[in-house]
PDB file of C-alpha atoms in Angstrom:
ATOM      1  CA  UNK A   1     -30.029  19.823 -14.364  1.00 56.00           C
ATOM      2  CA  UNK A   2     -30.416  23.714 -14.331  1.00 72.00           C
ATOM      3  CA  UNK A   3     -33.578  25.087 -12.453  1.00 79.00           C
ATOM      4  CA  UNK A   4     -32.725  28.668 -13.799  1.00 86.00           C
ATOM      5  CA  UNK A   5     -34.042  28.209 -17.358  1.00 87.00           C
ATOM      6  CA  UNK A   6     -34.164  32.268 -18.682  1.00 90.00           C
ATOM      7  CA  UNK A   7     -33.382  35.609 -17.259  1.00 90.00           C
ATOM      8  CA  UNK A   8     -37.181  35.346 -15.814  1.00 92.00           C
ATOM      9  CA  UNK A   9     -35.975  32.464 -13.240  1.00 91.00           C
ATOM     10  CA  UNK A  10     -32.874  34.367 -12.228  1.00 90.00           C
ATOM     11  CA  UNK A  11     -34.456  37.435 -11.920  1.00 92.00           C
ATOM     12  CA  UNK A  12     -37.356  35.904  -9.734  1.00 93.00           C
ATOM     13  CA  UNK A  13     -34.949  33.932  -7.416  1.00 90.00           C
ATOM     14  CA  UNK A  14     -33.142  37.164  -6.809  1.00 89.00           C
ATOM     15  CA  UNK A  15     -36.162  38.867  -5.963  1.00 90.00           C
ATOM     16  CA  UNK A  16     -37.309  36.355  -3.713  1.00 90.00           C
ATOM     17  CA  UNK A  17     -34.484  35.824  -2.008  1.00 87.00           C
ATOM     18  CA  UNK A  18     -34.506  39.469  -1.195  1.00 85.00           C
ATOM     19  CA  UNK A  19     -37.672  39.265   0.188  1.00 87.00           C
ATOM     20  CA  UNK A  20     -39.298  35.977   0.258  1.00 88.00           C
ATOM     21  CA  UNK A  21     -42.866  37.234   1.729  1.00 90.00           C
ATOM     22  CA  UNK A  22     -42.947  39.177  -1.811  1.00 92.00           C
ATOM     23  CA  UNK A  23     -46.362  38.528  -3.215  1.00 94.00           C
ATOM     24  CA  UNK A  24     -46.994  36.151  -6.602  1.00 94.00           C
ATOM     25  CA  UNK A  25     -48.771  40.157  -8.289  1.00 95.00           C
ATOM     26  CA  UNK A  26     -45.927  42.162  -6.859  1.00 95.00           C
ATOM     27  CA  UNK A  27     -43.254  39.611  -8.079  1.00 95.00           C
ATOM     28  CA  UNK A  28     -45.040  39.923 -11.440  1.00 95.00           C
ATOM     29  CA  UNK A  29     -45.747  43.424 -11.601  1.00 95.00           C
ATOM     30  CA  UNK A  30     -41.402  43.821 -10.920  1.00 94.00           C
ATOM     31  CA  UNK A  31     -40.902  41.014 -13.586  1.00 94.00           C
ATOM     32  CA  UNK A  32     -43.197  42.164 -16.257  1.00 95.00           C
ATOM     33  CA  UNK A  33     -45.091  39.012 -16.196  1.00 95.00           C
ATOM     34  CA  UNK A  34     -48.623  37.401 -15.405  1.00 95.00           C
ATOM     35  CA  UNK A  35     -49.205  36.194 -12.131  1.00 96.00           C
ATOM     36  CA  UNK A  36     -49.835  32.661 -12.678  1.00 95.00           C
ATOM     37  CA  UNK A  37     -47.052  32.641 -15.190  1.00 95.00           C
ATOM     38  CA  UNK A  38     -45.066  33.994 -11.613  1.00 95.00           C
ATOM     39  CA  UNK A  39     -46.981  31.280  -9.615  1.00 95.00           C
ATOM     40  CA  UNK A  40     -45.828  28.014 -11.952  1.00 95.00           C
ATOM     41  CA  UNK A  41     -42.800  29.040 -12.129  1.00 94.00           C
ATOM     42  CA  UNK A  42     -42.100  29.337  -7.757  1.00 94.00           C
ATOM     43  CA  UNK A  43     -43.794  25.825  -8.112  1.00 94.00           C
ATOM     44  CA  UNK A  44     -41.599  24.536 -10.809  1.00 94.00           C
ATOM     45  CA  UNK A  45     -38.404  26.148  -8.484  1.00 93.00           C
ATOM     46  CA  UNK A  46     -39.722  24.336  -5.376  1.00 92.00           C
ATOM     47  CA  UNK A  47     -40.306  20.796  -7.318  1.00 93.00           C
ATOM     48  CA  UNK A  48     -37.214  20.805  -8.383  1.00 92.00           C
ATOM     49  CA  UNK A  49     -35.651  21.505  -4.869  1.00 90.00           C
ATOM     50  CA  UNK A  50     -34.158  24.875  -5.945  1.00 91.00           C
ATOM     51  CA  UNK A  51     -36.288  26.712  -3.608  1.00 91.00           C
ATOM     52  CA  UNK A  52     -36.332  24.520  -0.413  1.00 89.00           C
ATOM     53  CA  UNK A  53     -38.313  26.938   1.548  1.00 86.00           C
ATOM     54  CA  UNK A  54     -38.784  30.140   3.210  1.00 84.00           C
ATOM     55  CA  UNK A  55     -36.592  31.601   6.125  1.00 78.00           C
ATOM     56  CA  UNK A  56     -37.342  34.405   8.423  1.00 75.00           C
ATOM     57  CA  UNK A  57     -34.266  36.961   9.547  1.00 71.00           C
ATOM     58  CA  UNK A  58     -33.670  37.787  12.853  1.00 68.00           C
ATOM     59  CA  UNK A  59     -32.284  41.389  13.294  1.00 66.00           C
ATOM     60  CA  UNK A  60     -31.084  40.452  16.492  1.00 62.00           C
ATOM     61  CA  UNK A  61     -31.235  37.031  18.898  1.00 62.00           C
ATOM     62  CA  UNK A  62     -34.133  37.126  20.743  1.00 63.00           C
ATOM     63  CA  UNK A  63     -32.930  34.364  22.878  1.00 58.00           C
ATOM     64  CA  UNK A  64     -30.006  36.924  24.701  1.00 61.00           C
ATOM     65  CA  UNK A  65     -26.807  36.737  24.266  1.00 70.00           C
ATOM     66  CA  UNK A  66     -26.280  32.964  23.098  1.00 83.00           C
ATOM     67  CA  UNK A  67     -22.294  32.040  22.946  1.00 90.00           C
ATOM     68  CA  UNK A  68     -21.960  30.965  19.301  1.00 93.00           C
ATOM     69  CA  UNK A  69     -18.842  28.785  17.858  1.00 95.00           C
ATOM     70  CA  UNK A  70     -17.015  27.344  14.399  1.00 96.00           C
ATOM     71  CA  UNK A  71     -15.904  24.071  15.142  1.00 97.00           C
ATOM     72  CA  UNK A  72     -13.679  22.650  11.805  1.00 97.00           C
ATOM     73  CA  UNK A  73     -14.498  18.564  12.312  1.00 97.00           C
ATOM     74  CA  UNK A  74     -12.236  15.970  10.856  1.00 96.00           C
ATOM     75  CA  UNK A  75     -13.808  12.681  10.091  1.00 95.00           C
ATOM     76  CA  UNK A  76     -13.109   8.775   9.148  1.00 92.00           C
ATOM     77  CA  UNK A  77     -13.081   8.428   5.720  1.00 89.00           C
ATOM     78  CA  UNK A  78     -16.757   6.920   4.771  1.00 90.00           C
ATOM     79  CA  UNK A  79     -18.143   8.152   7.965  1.00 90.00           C
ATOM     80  CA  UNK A  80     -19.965  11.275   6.984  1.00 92.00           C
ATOM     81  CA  UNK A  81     -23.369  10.013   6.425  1.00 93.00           C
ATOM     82  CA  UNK A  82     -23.492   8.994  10.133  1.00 94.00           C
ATOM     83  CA  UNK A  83     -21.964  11.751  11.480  1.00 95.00           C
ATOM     84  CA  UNK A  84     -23.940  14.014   9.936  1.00 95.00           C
ATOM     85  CA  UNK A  85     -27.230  12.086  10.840  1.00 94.00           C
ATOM     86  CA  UNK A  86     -25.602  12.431  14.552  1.00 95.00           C
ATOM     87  CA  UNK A  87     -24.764  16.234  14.167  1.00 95.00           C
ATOM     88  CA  UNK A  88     -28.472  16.672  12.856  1.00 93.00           C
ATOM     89  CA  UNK A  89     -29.927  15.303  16.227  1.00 94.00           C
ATOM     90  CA  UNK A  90     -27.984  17.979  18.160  1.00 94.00           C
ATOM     91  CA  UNK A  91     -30.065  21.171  18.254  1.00 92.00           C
ATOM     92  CA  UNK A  92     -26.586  23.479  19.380  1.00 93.00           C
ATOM     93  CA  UNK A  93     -25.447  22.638  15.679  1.00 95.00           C
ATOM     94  CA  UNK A  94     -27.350  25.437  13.886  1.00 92.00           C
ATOM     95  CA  UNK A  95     -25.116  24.939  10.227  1.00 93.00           C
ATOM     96  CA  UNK A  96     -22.903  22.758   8.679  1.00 96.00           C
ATOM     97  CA  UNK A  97     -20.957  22.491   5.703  1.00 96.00           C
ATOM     98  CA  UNK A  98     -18.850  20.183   3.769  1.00 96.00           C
ATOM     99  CA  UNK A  99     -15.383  21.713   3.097  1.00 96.00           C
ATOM    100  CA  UNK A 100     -12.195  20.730   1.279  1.00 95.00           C
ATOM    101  CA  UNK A 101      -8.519  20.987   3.199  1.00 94.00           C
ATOM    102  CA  UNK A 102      -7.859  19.524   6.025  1.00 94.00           C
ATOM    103  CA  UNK A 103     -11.021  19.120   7.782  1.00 96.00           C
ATOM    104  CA  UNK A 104     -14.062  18.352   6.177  1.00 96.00           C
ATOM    105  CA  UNK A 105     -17.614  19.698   8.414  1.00 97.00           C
ATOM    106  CA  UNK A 106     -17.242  23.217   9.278  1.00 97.00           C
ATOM    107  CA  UNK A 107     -20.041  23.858  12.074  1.00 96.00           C
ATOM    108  CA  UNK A 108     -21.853  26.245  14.070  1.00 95.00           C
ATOM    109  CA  UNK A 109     -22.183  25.693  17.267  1.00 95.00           C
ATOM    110  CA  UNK A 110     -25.094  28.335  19.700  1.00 93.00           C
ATOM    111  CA  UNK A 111     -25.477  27.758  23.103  1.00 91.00           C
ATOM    112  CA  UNK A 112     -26.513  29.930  25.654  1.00 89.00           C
ATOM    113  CA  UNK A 113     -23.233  30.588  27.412  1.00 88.00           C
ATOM    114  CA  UNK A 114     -19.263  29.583  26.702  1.00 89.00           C
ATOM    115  CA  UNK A 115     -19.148  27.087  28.857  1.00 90.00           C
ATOM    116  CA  UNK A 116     -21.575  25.061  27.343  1.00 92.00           C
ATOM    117  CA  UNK A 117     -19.613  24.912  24.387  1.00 94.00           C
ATOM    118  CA  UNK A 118     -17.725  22.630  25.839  1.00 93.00           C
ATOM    119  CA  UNK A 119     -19.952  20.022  26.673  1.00 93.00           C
ATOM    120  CA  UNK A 120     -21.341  20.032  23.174  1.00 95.00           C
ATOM    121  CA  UNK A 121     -17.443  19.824  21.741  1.00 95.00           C
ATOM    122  CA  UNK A 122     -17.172  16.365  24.475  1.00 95.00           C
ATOM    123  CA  UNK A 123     -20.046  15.052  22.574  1.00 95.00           C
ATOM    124  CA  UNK A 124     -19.019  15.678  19.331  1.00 96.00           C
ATOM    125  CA  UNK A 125     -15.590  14.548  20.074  1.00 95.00           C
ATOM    126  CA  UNK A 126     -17.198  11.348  21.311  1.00 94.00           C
ATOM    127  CA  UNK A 127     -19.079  10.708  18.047  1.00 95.00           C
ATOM    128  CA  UNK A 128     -17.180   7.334  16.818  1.00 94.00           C
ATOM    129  CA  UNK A 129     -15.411   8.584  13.625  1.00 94.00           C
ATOM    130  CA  UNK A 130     -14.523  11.972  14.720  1.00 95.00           C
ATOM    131  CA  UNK A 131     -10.827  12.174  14.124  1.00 94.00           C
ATOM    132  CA  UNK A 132     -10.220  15.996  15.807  1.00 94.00           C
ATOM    133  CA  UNK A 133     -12.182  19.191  15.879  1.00 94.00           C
ATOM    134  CA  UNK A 134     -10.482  22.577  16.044  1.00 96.00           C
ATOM    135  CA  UNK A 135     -13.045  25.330  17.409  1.00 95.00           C
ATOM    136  CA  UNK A 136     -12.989  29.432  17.897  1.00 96.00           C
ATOM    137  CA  UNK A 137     -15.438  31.469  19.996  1.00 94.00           C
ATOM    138  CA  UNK A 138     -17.779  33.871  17.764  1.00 91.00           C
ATOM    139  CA  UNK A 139     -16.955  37.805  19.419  1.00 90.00           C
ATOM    140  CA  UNK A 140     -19.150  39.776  16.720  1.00 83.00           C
ATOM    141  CA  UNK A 141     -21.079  39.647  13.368  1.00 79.00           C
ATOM    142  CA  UNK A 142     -19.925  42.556  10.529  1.00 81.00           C
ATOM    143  CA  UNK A 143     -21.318  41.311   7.666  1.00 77.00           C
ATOM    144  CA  UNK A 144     -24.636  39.067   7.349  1.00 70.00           C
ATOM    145  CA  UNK A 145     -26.285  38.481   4.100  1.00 67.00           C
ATOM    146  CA  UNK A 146     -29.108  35.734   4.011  1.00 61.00           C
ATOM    147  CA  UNK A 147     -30.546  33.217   6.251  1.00 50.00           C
ATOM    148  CA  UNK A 148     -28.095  30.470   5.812  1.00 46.00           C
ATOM    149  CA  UNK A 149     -25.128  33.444   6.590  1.00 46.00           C
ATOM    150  CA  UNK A 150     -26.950  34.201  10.316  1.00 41.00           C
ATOM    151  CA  UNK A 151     -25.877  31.505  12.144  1.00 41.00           C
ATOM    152  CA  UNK A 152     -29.116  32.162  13.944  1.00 39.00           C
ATOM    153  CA  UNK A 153     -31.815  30.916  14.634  1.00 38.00           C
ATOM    154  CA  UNK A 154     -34.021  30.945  11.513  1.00 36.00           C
ATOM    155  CA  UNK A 155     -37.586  29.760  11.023  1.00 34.00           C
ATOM    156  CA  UNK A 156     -37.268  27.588   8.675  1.00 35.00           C
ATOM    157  CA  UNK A 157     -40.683  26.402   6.848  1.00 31.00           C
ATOM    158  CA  UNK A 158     -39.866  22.974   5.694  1.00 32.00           C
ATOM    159  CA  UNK A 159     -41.213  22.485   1.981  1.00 34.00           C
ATOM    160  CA  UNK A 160     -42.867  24.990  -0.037  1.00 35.00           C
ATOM    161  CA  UNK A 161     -45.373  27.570   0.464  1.00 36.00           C
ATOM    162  CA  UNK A 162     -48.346  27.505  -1.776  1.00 36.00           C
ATOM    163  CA  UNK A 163     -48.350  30.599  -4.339  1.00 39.00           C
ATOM    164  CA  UNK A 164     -44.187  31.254  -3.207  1.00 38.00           C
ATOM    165  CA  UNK A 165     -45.700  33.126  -0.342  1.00 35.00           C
ATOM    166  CA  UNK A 166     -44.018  32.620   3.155  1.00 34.00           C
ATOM    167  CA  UNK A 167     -46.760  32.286   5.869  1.00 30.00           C
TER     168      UNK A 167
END
């Protein structure tokens, strides 16, 4: 099913996700719309799952200088569901997606030094269905667009904000 029904949809998604604290009269005011007309449609967006909530962006990590690294994960066939559910219990995994190759969970690891990498990379590793993991150390960020692109730390509302305001 497509969320994005008109150019009105698009354009509002692309306005919110530059700025997600945007306002349900500014939003309208840029979209040449009414306000409530701006409001049902946020709700409509987060009903449908579209908009799955509201992220704030770090310009810097105000926990120091946390060690951060991609781990590539390769898994038993029909295992994912339970290693993901044993990924989401560790809090050092920050993101993970589902790739196609030859591995299939790309991760980001955060710790606050290196060397606890490692201990986190022993626990995956001792996950039952974990076939390998290949993993390189994050030196620097050049490009960062978005809160699922940070690899940060992101506050994360979980669900919708009423009116498609963040708090």
């Amino acid at each position: 099913m497509n969320e994005l029904r008109d150019n009105i949809d698009r354009q509002l998604v692309g306005l919110l996700l530059a700025d997600g604290r945007a306002s349900a009269t500014e939003l309208a005011r840029k979209l040449g719309v009414g306000r409530s007309t701006v409001q049902e449609r946020i709700a409509r967006l987060e009903r449908s799952g579209l908009i799955a909530g509201y992220s704030a962006i770090l310009s810097h990590d105000p926990f120091g200088d946390a060690a951060q690294a991609l781990v590539m994960v390769s898994i038993v066939q029909r295992r994912q569901k339970d290693i993901l559910d044993r990924l989401r219990a560790l809090p050092e995994v920050v993101n993970c997606l589902t790739i196609a190759g030859d591995y299939d969970l790309v991760l980001t690891v955060q710790t606050p030094r290196v060397e606890d990498i490692d201990a986190v990379l022993d626990e995956i590793l001792g996950f039952e269905g974990i076939e390998r993991c290949k993993s390189w150390i994050i030196l620097g960020r050049h490009i960062q667009r978005g809160a699922a692109a940070t690899g940060q730390a992101a506050a994360v509302t979980e669900g919708p904000s009423a009116g498609g305001k963040s708090a």
